[in-house]
Coordinates of C-alpha atoms and ligand atoms in Angstrom, one line a residue:
M1 CA 125.5 122.7 121.7
L2 CA 123.8 119.9 119.9
K3 CA 124.5 119.4 116.2
L4 CA 122.5 117.2 114.1
Y5 CA 122.9 116.2 110.4
N6 CA 119.9 117.2 108.4
T7 CA 119.0 115.7 105.2
L8 CA 117.5 118.7 103.8
T9 CA 120.8 120.5 103.7
R10 CA 122.9 117.5 103.7
K11 CA 125.0 119.3 106.7
K12 CA 125.1 119.1 110.4
Q13 CA 123.3 121.8 111.8
V14 CA 122.9 123.3 115.5
F15 CA 119.6 121.9 116.7
K16 CA 117.1 124.5 118.1
P17 CA 113.5 123.7 118.8
L18 CA 110.5 126.1 117.8
G19 CA 109.1 126.1 121.0
K20 CA 109.5 124.9 124.6
E21 CA 109.1 121.1 123.7
V22 CA 110.9 119.5 120.6
M23 CA 108.2 117.9 118.2
L24 CA 109.5 114.8 117.1
Y25 CA 107.8 112.7 114.7
T26 CA 109.0 108.9 113.6
C27 CA 107.3 106.8 111.1
G28 CA 106.0 103.6 112.5
L29 CA 105.8 100.0 111.8
T30 CA 103.6 98.6 109.1
V31 CA 102.0 96.0 111.3
Y32 CA 101.3 93.2 109.0
D33 CA 104.1 91.1 110.2
Y34 CA 106.7 90.9 113.0
G35 CA 109.3 93.8 112.7
H36 CA 112.6 92.7 111.6
I37 CA 115.8 93.6 113.4
G38 CA 116.5 96.3 110.5
N39 CA 113.3 97.9 111.4
F40 CA 114.4 98.1 115.0
R41 CA 117.6 99.7 113.9
A42 CA 115.6 102.5 112.8
F43 CA 113.6 102.5 116.2
I44 CA 116.9 102.4 118.2
F45 CA 118.2 105.4 116.5
E46 CA 115.1 107.3 117.2
D47 CA 115.4 106.1 120.8
L48 CA 118.9 107.4 121.0
L49 CA 117.9 110.6 119.4
R50 CA 115.2 111.2 121.9
R51 CA 117.4 110.4 124.7
T52 CA 120.1 112.6 123.2
L53 CA 117.8 115.6 123.2
E54 CA 116.3 114.8 126.7
L55 CA 120.1 114.6 127.9
N56 CA 120.5 118.2 126.6
G57 CA 117.5 119.2 128.8
F58 CA 114.8 119.4 126.0
N59 CA 111.5 118.1 126.6
V60 CA 110.3 115.9 123.8
K61 CA 107.0 115.1 122.6
H62 CA 107.4 112.2 120.4
V63 CA 104.5 110.8 118.0
Q64 CA 105.2 107.6 116.3
N65 CA 102.4 105.8 114.2
F66 CA 101.3 102.6 113.5
T67 CA 100.7 102.1 109.9
D68 CA 97.7 99.6 110.3
V69 CA 96.0 100.3 107.0
G70 CA 97.0 99.9 103.2
H71 CA 100.4 100.7 102.5
L72 CA 101.0 98.8 98.9
V73 CA 103.8 96.4 98.5
S74 CA 105.6 98.6 96.0
D75 CA 106.1 102.4 96.9
A76 CA 104.7 103.0 93.4
D77 CA 101.2 102.4 94.5
A78 CA 101.0 99.2 92.8
G79 CA 100.6 95.8 93.9
D80 CA 98.7 94.3 96.7
D81 CA 97.9 95.9 100.2
K82 CA 100.2 94.8 102.7
M83 CA 97.8 94.5 105.5
E84 CA 95.5 92.5 103.2
V85 CA 98.3 90.2 102.2
G86 CA 99.2 89.5 105.8
A87 CA 95.4 88.8 106.5
R88 CA 95.0 86.3 103.8
R89 CA 98.2 84.5 104.7
E90 CA 97.0 84.0 108.3
H91 CA 93.3 83.4 107.5
K92 CA 92.5 86.4 109.7
T93 CA 90.9 89.9 109.1
A94 CA 93.2 92.7 108.4
W95 CA 92.2 94.4 111.8
Q96 CA 93.2 91.1 113.6
I97 CA 96.6 90.9 111.8
A98 CA 97.1 94.7 113.1
Q99 CA 96.3 94.1 116.7
F100 CA 98.6 90.9 116.9
Y101 CA 101.6 92.5 115.2
I102 CA 100.9 95.8 117.3
D103 CA 101.2 93.7 120.5
A104 CA 104.3 91.7 119.2
F105 CA 105.9 95.0 118.3
L106 CA 105.1 96.5 121.7
E107 CA 106.7 93.4 123.5
D108 CA 109.8 93.8 121.2
E109 CA 110.1 97.1 122.1
K110 CA 109.9 96.9 125.8
K111 CA 112.6 94.3 125.7
L112 CA 115.1 96.6 123.6
R113 CA 114.2 99.4 126.1
I114 CA 113.1 101.6 123.5
K115 CA 111.1 104.4 125.3
Q116 CA 107.4 104.6 124.6
P117 CA 106.3 107.5 122.4
T118 CA 104.4 110.2 124.0
I119 CA 101.5 109.5 121.4
R120 CA 101.1 106.5 119.5
P121 CA 98.1 106.7 117.0
R122 CA 96.9 104.2 114.7
A123 CA 96.5 105.3 111.0
T124 CA 92.6 103.6 111.2
D125 CA 91.9 106.1 114.0
N126 CA 92.5 109.1 111.9
I127 CA 90.6 108.3 108.7
P128 CA 88.3 111.4 108.9
E129 CA 91.3 113.7 109.4
M130 CA 92.9 112.3 106.2
I131 CA 89.6 112.7 104.2
E132 CA 89.4 116.1 105.2
F133 CA 93.1 116.9 104.3
I134 CA 92.5 115.4 100.7
E135 CA 89.5 117.6 100.3
K136 CA 91.5 120.7 101.0
L137 CA 94.2 119.7 98.6
E138 CA 91.5 119.0 96.0
E139 CA 90.1 122.7 96.7
K140 CA 93.8 124.0 96.4
G141 CA 93.9 122.1 92.9
Y142 CA 96.6 119.6 93.7
T143 CA 94.8 116.4 92.8
Y144 CA 93.2 114.8 90.2
A145 CA 91.1 111.3 90.1
T146 CA 91.8 108.2 88.1
D147 CA 89.8 105.0 87.7
D148 CA 91.6 103.6 90.9
G149 CA 91.9 106.6 93.1
V150 CA 92.7 110.4 94.0
Y151 CA 96.2 111.4 93.0
F152 CA 98.5 114.1 93.9
D153 CA 99.8 115.9 90.8
T154 CA 103.4 116.5 91.7
T155 CA 104.3 119.0 88.8
K156 CA 101.9 121.4 90.8
F157 CA 104.3 121.3 93.7
K158 CA 107.2 123.5 92.4
T159 CA 110.0 122.1 94.8
Y160 CA 108.9 118.5 94.5
G161 CA 111.9 116.1 95.1
R162 CA 114.1 118.6 96.5
M163 CA 115.1 116.8 99.7
A164 CA 115.9 113.5 97.8
K165 CA 117.5 115.5 94.8
L166 CA 115.3 113.5 92.5
D167 CA 116.0 113.7 88.8
L168 CA 112.5 114.2 87.6
K169 CA 113.2 114.3 84.0
G170 CA 115.3 111.0 84.2
L171 CA 112.3 109.3 86.2
K172 CA 109.8 110.5 83.6
A173 CA 111.8 109.2 80.8
G174 CA 112.2 105.7 82.4
A175 CA 109.0 104.9 83.9
R176 CA 106.0 104.2 81.4
V177 CA 105.1 100.8 82.4
E178 CA 103.5 101.0 85.8
M179 CA 102.1 104.3 85.3
G180 CA 98.3 103.2 84.5
Q181 CA 96.3 106.7 84.4
K182 CA 98.8 108.6 86.4
K183 CA 99.8 111.6 84.8
N184 CA 103.6 111.7 85.9
P185 CA 105.5 108.9 87.4
T186 CA 106.1 110.5 90.8
D187 CA 102.3 111.3 91.1
F188 CA 101.2 109.2 94.3
A189 CA 97.8 107.8 95.6
L190 CA 96.1 110.1 98.2
W191 CA 93.3 107.4 98.4
K192 CA 92.4 104.3 96.5
F193 CA 89.2 103.2 95.7
S194 CA 87.8 99.8 96.6
K195 CA 87.5 97.4 93.9
G196 CA 86.4 94.1 93.1
A197 CA 85.8 91.7 96.5
K198 CA 85.1 93.4 99.8
R199 CA 87.9 94.9 101.8
D200 CA 88.4 94.1 105.5
M201 CA 89.5 98.1 105.8
E202 CA 87.4 100.5 103.7
W203 CA 85.7 103.6 104.4
E204 CA 83.1 106.0 102.8
A205 CA 84.5 109.1 101.4
P206 CA 83.0 112.1 99.2
F207 CA 85.1 110.9 96.4
G208 CA 84.4 107.2 96.8
K209 CA 84.7 104.2 99.0
G210 CA 88.1 103.0 99.6
F211 CA 91.4 103.7 101.8
P212 CA 94.1 105.8 102.1
G213 CA 97.3 105.8 100.2
W214 CA 100.5 105.4 102.6
H215 CA 102.0 108.8 102.8
I216 CA 99.0 110.7 103.9
E217 CA 98.6 109.2 107.2
C218 CA 101.8 110.5 108.6
S219 CA 101.2 114.1 107.5
V220 CA 97.9 113.9 109.1
M221 CA 99.2 112.6 112.5
A222 CA 102.3 114.8 112.5
M223 CA 99.9 118.0 112.1
K224 CA 97.4 116.7 114.3
Y225 CA 99.4 115.5 117.4
L226 CA 102.1 118.1 116.8
A227 CA 102.0 121.0 114.7
E228 CA 102.0 122.1 110.9
T229 CA 105.6 122.8 111.4
I230 CA 107.5 120.3 113.4
D231 CA 111.1 120.2 114.9
I232 CA 112.3 116.7 113.6
H233 CA 111.0 114.0 111.4
C234 CA 112.8 110.7 111.3
G235 CA 112.8 107.3 109.3
G236 CA 115.2 105.1 107.6
I237 CA 116.8 106.1 104.4
D238 CA 114.7 104.3 102.2
H239 CA 112.0 106.8 103.0
I240 CA 113.9 109.8 101.4
P241 CA 112.9 109.4 97.9
V242 CA 109.2 108.5 98.3
H243 CA 107.5 108.5 101.5
H244 CA 109.0 111.4 103.0
T245 CA 109.3 113.1 99.5
N246 CA 105.5 112.8 99.1
E247 CA 104.9 113.8 102.9
I248 CA 106.7 117.0 102.2
A249 CA 104.8 117.7 98.9
Q250 CA 101.3 117.1 100.5
S251 CA 102.0 118.9 103.8
E252 CA 103.7 122.0 102.3
A253 CA 101.1 122.1 99.5
L254 CA 98.4 122.2 102.2
T255 CA 99.9 124.7 104.6
D256 CA 102.4 126.7 102.6
K257 CA 104.8 126.5 105.4
R258 CA 107.8 124.1 105.9
F259 CA 106.7 120.7 107.4
A260 CA 109.9 119.8 109.3
N261 CA 113.1 121.7 110.1
F262 CA 115.0 118.7 110.3
W263 CA 114.9 115.3 108.6
M264 CA 117.1 112.6 110.1
H265 CA 117.4 109.3 108.5
N266 CA 119.3 106.2 109.6
E267 CA 121.3 103.9 107.1
F268 CA 120.2 100.6 106.4
M269 CA 121.1 97.3 108.4
T270 CA 122.4 94.9 105.6
V271 CA 123.1 91.3 105.3
D272 CA 125.9 90.5 102.8
G273 CA 125.9 94.1 101.7
K274 CA 122.0 93.9 100.8
K275 CA 119.2 95.9 102.8
M276 CA 117.7 93.6 105.3
S277 CA 114.2 93.4 104.2
K278 CA 111.0 91.3 104.2
S279 CA 111.1 90.9 100.4
L280 CA 114.7 89.7 100.1
G281 CA 114.0 87.0 102.9
N282 CA 117.5 88.0 104.4
F283 CA 116.1 89.0 107.8
F284 CA 115.8 88.2 111.5
T285 CA 113.4 88.9 114.1
L286 CA 114.4 89.9 117.7
R287 CA 112.3 86.5 118.5
D288 CA 115.0 84.6 116.2
L289 CA 117.9 86.1 117.9
S290 CA 116.4 85.2 121.4
E291 CA 116.0 81.7 120.2
K292 CA 119.5 81.8 119.4
G293 CA 120.5 82.5 123.2
F294 CA 121.2 86.4 122.4
S295 CA 119.7 89.2 124.7
P296 CA 117.8 91.9 123.2
L297 CA 120.2 94.2 125.2
A298 CA 123.2 92.9 123.1
F299 CA 121.2 93.8 119.8
R300 CA 120.5 97.3 121.2
Y301 CA 124.0 97.8 122.1
L302 CA 125.0 96.6 118.6
C303 CA 122.8 99.4 117.1
I304 CA 123.8 102.2 119.4
A305 CA 127.5 101.3 119.0
S306 CA 127.5 102.0 115.3
H307 CA 127.0 105.3 114.0
Y308 CA 123.2 105.8 112.6
R309 CA 124.4 107.2 109.3
S310 CA 127.0 104.3 108.3
Q311 CA 125.6 101.0 106.9
M312 CA 125.8 98.4 109.6
N313 CA 126.3 95.0 108.4
F314 CA 124.6 92.4 110.6
T315 CA 126.3 89.2 111.6
L316 CA 125.8 86.9 114.6
E317 CA 129.9 87.2 115.4
A318 CA 129.2 91.1 115.9
L319 CA 126.4 90.4 118.2
E320 CA 128.2 88.1 120.2
D321 CA 130.9 90.8 120.7
A322 CA 128.1 93.2 121.7
E323 CA 126.9 90.7 124.3
N324 CA 130.4 90.6 125.7
T325 CA 130.8 94.4 125.8
V326 CA 127.5 94.7 127.7
K327 CA 128.5 92.4 130.1
S328 CA 131.9 94.2 130.5
I329 CA 130.1 97.4 131.2
N330 CA 127.8 95.6 133.8
D331 CA 130.7 94.0 135.4
F332 CA 132.5 97.6 135.6
V333 CA 129.4 99.3 137.0
F334 CA 129.1 96.4 139.6
R335 CA 132.9 96.5 140.5
I336 CA 132.9 100.5 140.9
K337 CA 129.9 100.1 143.2
N338 CA 131.3 97.3 145.4
T339 CA 134.9 98.0 145.9
E340 CA 137.1 100.7 147.5
G341 CA 140.8 101.3 147.9
A342 CA 143.0 104.0 148.5
E343 CA 142.8 107.2 147.1
S344 CA 144.0 107.3 143.3
K345 CA 144.4 111.0 142.3
K346 CA 144.2 109.8 138.6
I347 CA 140.4 109.0 138.5
I348 CA 138.8 112.3 139.1
P349 CA 140.7 114.2 136.3
A350 CA 140.1 111.3 134.1
V351 CA 136.5 111.0 134.5
E352 CA 135.8 114.7 134.4
K353 CA 137.9 114.8 130.9
A354 CA 135.6 111.8 129.8
D355 CA 132.5 113.3 130.7
K356 CA 133.2 116.4 128.7
D357 CA 134.7 114.6 125.8
F358 CA 131.6 111.8 125.7
M359 CA 129.2 114.8 125.7
Q360 CA 131.1 116.6 122.9
W361 CA 130.9 113.7 120.6
V362 CA 127.2 112.4 121.4
N363 CA 126.3 116.4 120.6
D364 CA 128.4 115.9 117.4
D365 CA 125.4 114.2 115.4
M366 CA 125.4 111.3 118.1
N367 CA 128.8 110.0 117.0
M368 CA 128.6 106.9 119.3
P369 CA 131.5 105.0 118.2
E370 CA 133.7 107.8 119.3
A371 CA 131.7 108.5 122.4
L372 CA 131.9 104.9 123.5
S373 CA 135.7 104.8 122.9
I374 CA 136.1 107.5 125.6
V375 CA 134.0 105.3 128.0
F376 CA 136.2 102.3 127.3
N377 CA 139.4 104.2 128.0
L378 CA 138.0 105.7 131.5
M379 CA 137.1 101.9 132.2
K380 CA 140.4 100.7 131.2
L381 CA 142.1 103.2 133.6
V382 CA 139.7 102.9 136.5
N383 CA 140.0 99.0 136.2
K384 CA 143.7 99.3 136.5
E385 CA 143.7 101.5 139.4
I386 CA 141.2 99.1 141.4
D387 CA 143.5 96.3 140.3
S388 CA 146.2 98.0 142.5
D389 CA 143.7 98.6 145.2
K390 CA 143.2 102.3 144.2
G391 CA 140.0 104.5 144.0
N392 CA 138.2 105.6 146.9
R393 CA 134.4 105.5 147.6
S394 CA 134.2 109.2 146.4
E395 CA 136.3 108.7 143.2
L396 CA 134.5 105.5 142.4
D397 CA 131.2 107.3 143.0
R398 CA 132.0 109.9 140.3
V399 CA 133.0 107.4 137.7
Y400 CA 129.6 105.5 138.9
D401 CA 127.5 108.8 138.2
F402 CA 129.3 109.2 134.9
M403 CA 128.3 105.3 133.9
I404 CA 124.8 106.0 134.8
K405 CA 124.6 109.1 132.7
V406 CA 126.2 107.2 129.7
N407 CA 123.6 104.6 130.7
T408 CA 120.7 107.2 130.2
L409 CA 121.6 106.8 126.4
I410 CA 123.0 103.3 125.9
D411 CA 120.5 101.7 128.6
V412 CA 122.2 98.3 128.8
V413 CA 122.9 98.2 132.7
E414 CA 121.1 95.9 134.4
E415 CA 119.8 97.1 137.8
K416 CA 121.1 93.9 139.6
S417 CA 124.6 94.8 138.6
A418 CA 124.6 97.8 140.8
T419 CA 122.5 96.7 143.9
L420 CA 121.8 93.7 146.3
S421 CA 118.4 92.9 147.5
D422 CA 117.7 93.3 151.2
E423 CA 117.6 89.5 151.5
E424 CA 121.1 89.0 149.9
K425 CA 122.5 92.2 152.1
K426 CA 121.1 90.2 155.2
L427 CA 122.7 87.0 154.0
I428 CA 126.1 88.7 153.5
E429 CA 125.9 90.4 157.3
L430 CA 124.9 87.0 158.6
R431 CA 127.9 85.4 157.1
E432 CA 130.0 87.9 158.5
K433 CA 128.7 87.2 162.0
F434 CA 129.5 83.6 161.9
R435 CA 132.8 84.3 160.4
K436 CA 133.5 86.7 163.4
D437 CA 132.1 84.0 165.6
K438 CA 134.6 81.6 163.8
D439 CA 131.8 79.4 162.7
Y440 CA 133.1 78.8 159.3
K441 CA 130.8 76.0 158.5
A442 CA 127.7 78.0 158.9
A443 CA 129.4 80.8 156.9
D444 CA 130.5 78.5 154.0
E445 CA 126.9 77.4 153.8
I446 CA 125.7 80.9 153.2
R447 CA 128.5 81.6 150.8
A448 CA 127.3 78.3 148.8
Q449 CA 123.6 79.8 149.1
L450 CA 124.7 83.1 147.5
K451 CA 126.7 81.4 144.9
E452 CA 123.7 79.6 143.8
K453 CA 122.0 83.0 143.4
G454 CA 125.0 84.2 141.1
I455 CA 126.5 86.1 144.0
I456 CA 130.4 85.2 144.3
L457 CA 132.0 86.5 147.7
E458 CA 135.6 87.6 148.1
D459 CA 137.3 88.4 151.5
S460 CA 139.8 91.2 151.3
P461 CA 141.5 93.4 153.9
Q462 CA 138.9 96.1 153.2
G463 CA 136.3 93.5 154.0
V464 CA 134.0 91.3 152.0
K465 CA 133.4 92.0 148.4
W466 CA 130.7 90.6 146.1
K467 CA 130.1 90.1 142.5
R468 CA 127.1 88.9 140.5
V469 CA 128.2 86.2 137.7
Ligands
LIG501 P1 108.3 100.0 107.4 O1 107.3 99.1 108.3 O2 108.7 99.2 106.2 O3 107.7 101.2 107.2 O4 109.7 100.2 108.4 C1 109.8 100.9 109.6 C2 110.9 101.5 109.7 O5 112.1 100.9 109.7 C3 111.3 102.7 108.6 O6 111.9 103.8 109.3 C4 112.1 102.1 107.6 O7 113.0 103.0 107.0 C5 113.0 101.3 108.4 N1 113.8 100.1 107.9 C6 113.5 99.1 107.1 N2 114.2 98.4 106.8 C7 115.6 98.8 107.1 C8 116.8 98.3 107.4 N3 117.1 97.1 106.7 N4 117.8 98.9 108.0 C9 117.3 100.0 108.7 N5 116.1 100.5 108.7 C10 115.3 99.9 108.0
LIG502 ZN1 105.7 108.1 107.8

């Protein structure tokens, strides 16, 4: 039984999908710059969620967009457009900027072993649908026009701000300055009119030439590629008070149905207690970490090992620890695949219990710190048994199966940890033959050759053992 924390109810709830497939929508990157590792914390959390659903036997239809248009620097519909700012900075068109950072994102995503979404639409490929959506909201009386755009009137949507528990009266009293012609501080742009210089990205619409507001794209793409009511919608907690609040308002105003059954949000990655963000300049990209010699999988592990609903303070020391842990997991997988001893009797009961406990913690709103501590306790026990030459093939195979199951979530095991190539196998066999023939010189040459490939051989009473270093 899988329980997930739902921001709508502030409770863990048993998860049941509406239909055969879980309909999952996750807000994607705004592609005006490289994603920073705080952004990737969100995408790794969503990857873990998807893998958890799949481990529980669900099929997942996962949609994640690219915000490749508009998206104003401030959530309050003011300031410059992020895409146009990126284009000016790099002397390219907004279209070129979008393509460049989409490609960069795809590379990073692959290195982090984040599963590809089932469908990955771009906002700019869905403009007619957005226009249609806004027209329908207009017909239902939810919108008004100002000099600079078409706005959603949040007072018309009776439960506006419920998920975020917004203090609407307080907001109204506090915000007068940046309102422009907006009727209420929480009203938001569905469409902005093009003004002044020609924009790289603008479209004709019945209400005037321009470009979509940020929030509309996710409602449109979630409904188009999934359904009017979806199972789970995700993003970082910064999306709760504005982006997701506005998605709910416009979607439910349009359909009179609930937009998403579960809303799930990851906490921030912070630096010295502050949210990692472009605007504060306190961010790293995955490329920065690679230049410092860290592997993307260490970063992946760091994210997976901290609870997604806890703040995660990023330090290079923590990343170094994660790098070591990934190595120890790989060494362990390698060891259990390539050693064998006498029957242990302790291993099977331990692994059966670990398996059960692991799943219980995973299914308790993805409590990975607890789930992983179960794995480490098992590793300790099995390592001790192997140190005293215990653990027969079938016992260690059972441990291996469990580790592979764990790896379906954490995905940090390198394939080479568990296997030898055919050529490597042949070399080891050849060395064995030379040793039998007492041609120790030739045997040592092969040992040296394998060492160069990072394979260390150990001769033991049970035969030759190997490990990769
Ligand atoms: P954006 O491109 O700004 O829409 O961000 C993409 C995703 O990253 C969203 O789900 C954000 O909520 C999330 N995000 C942004 N900054 C952080 C951070 N410092 N920690 C965790 N998630 C973040
Ligand atoms: Zn979104």
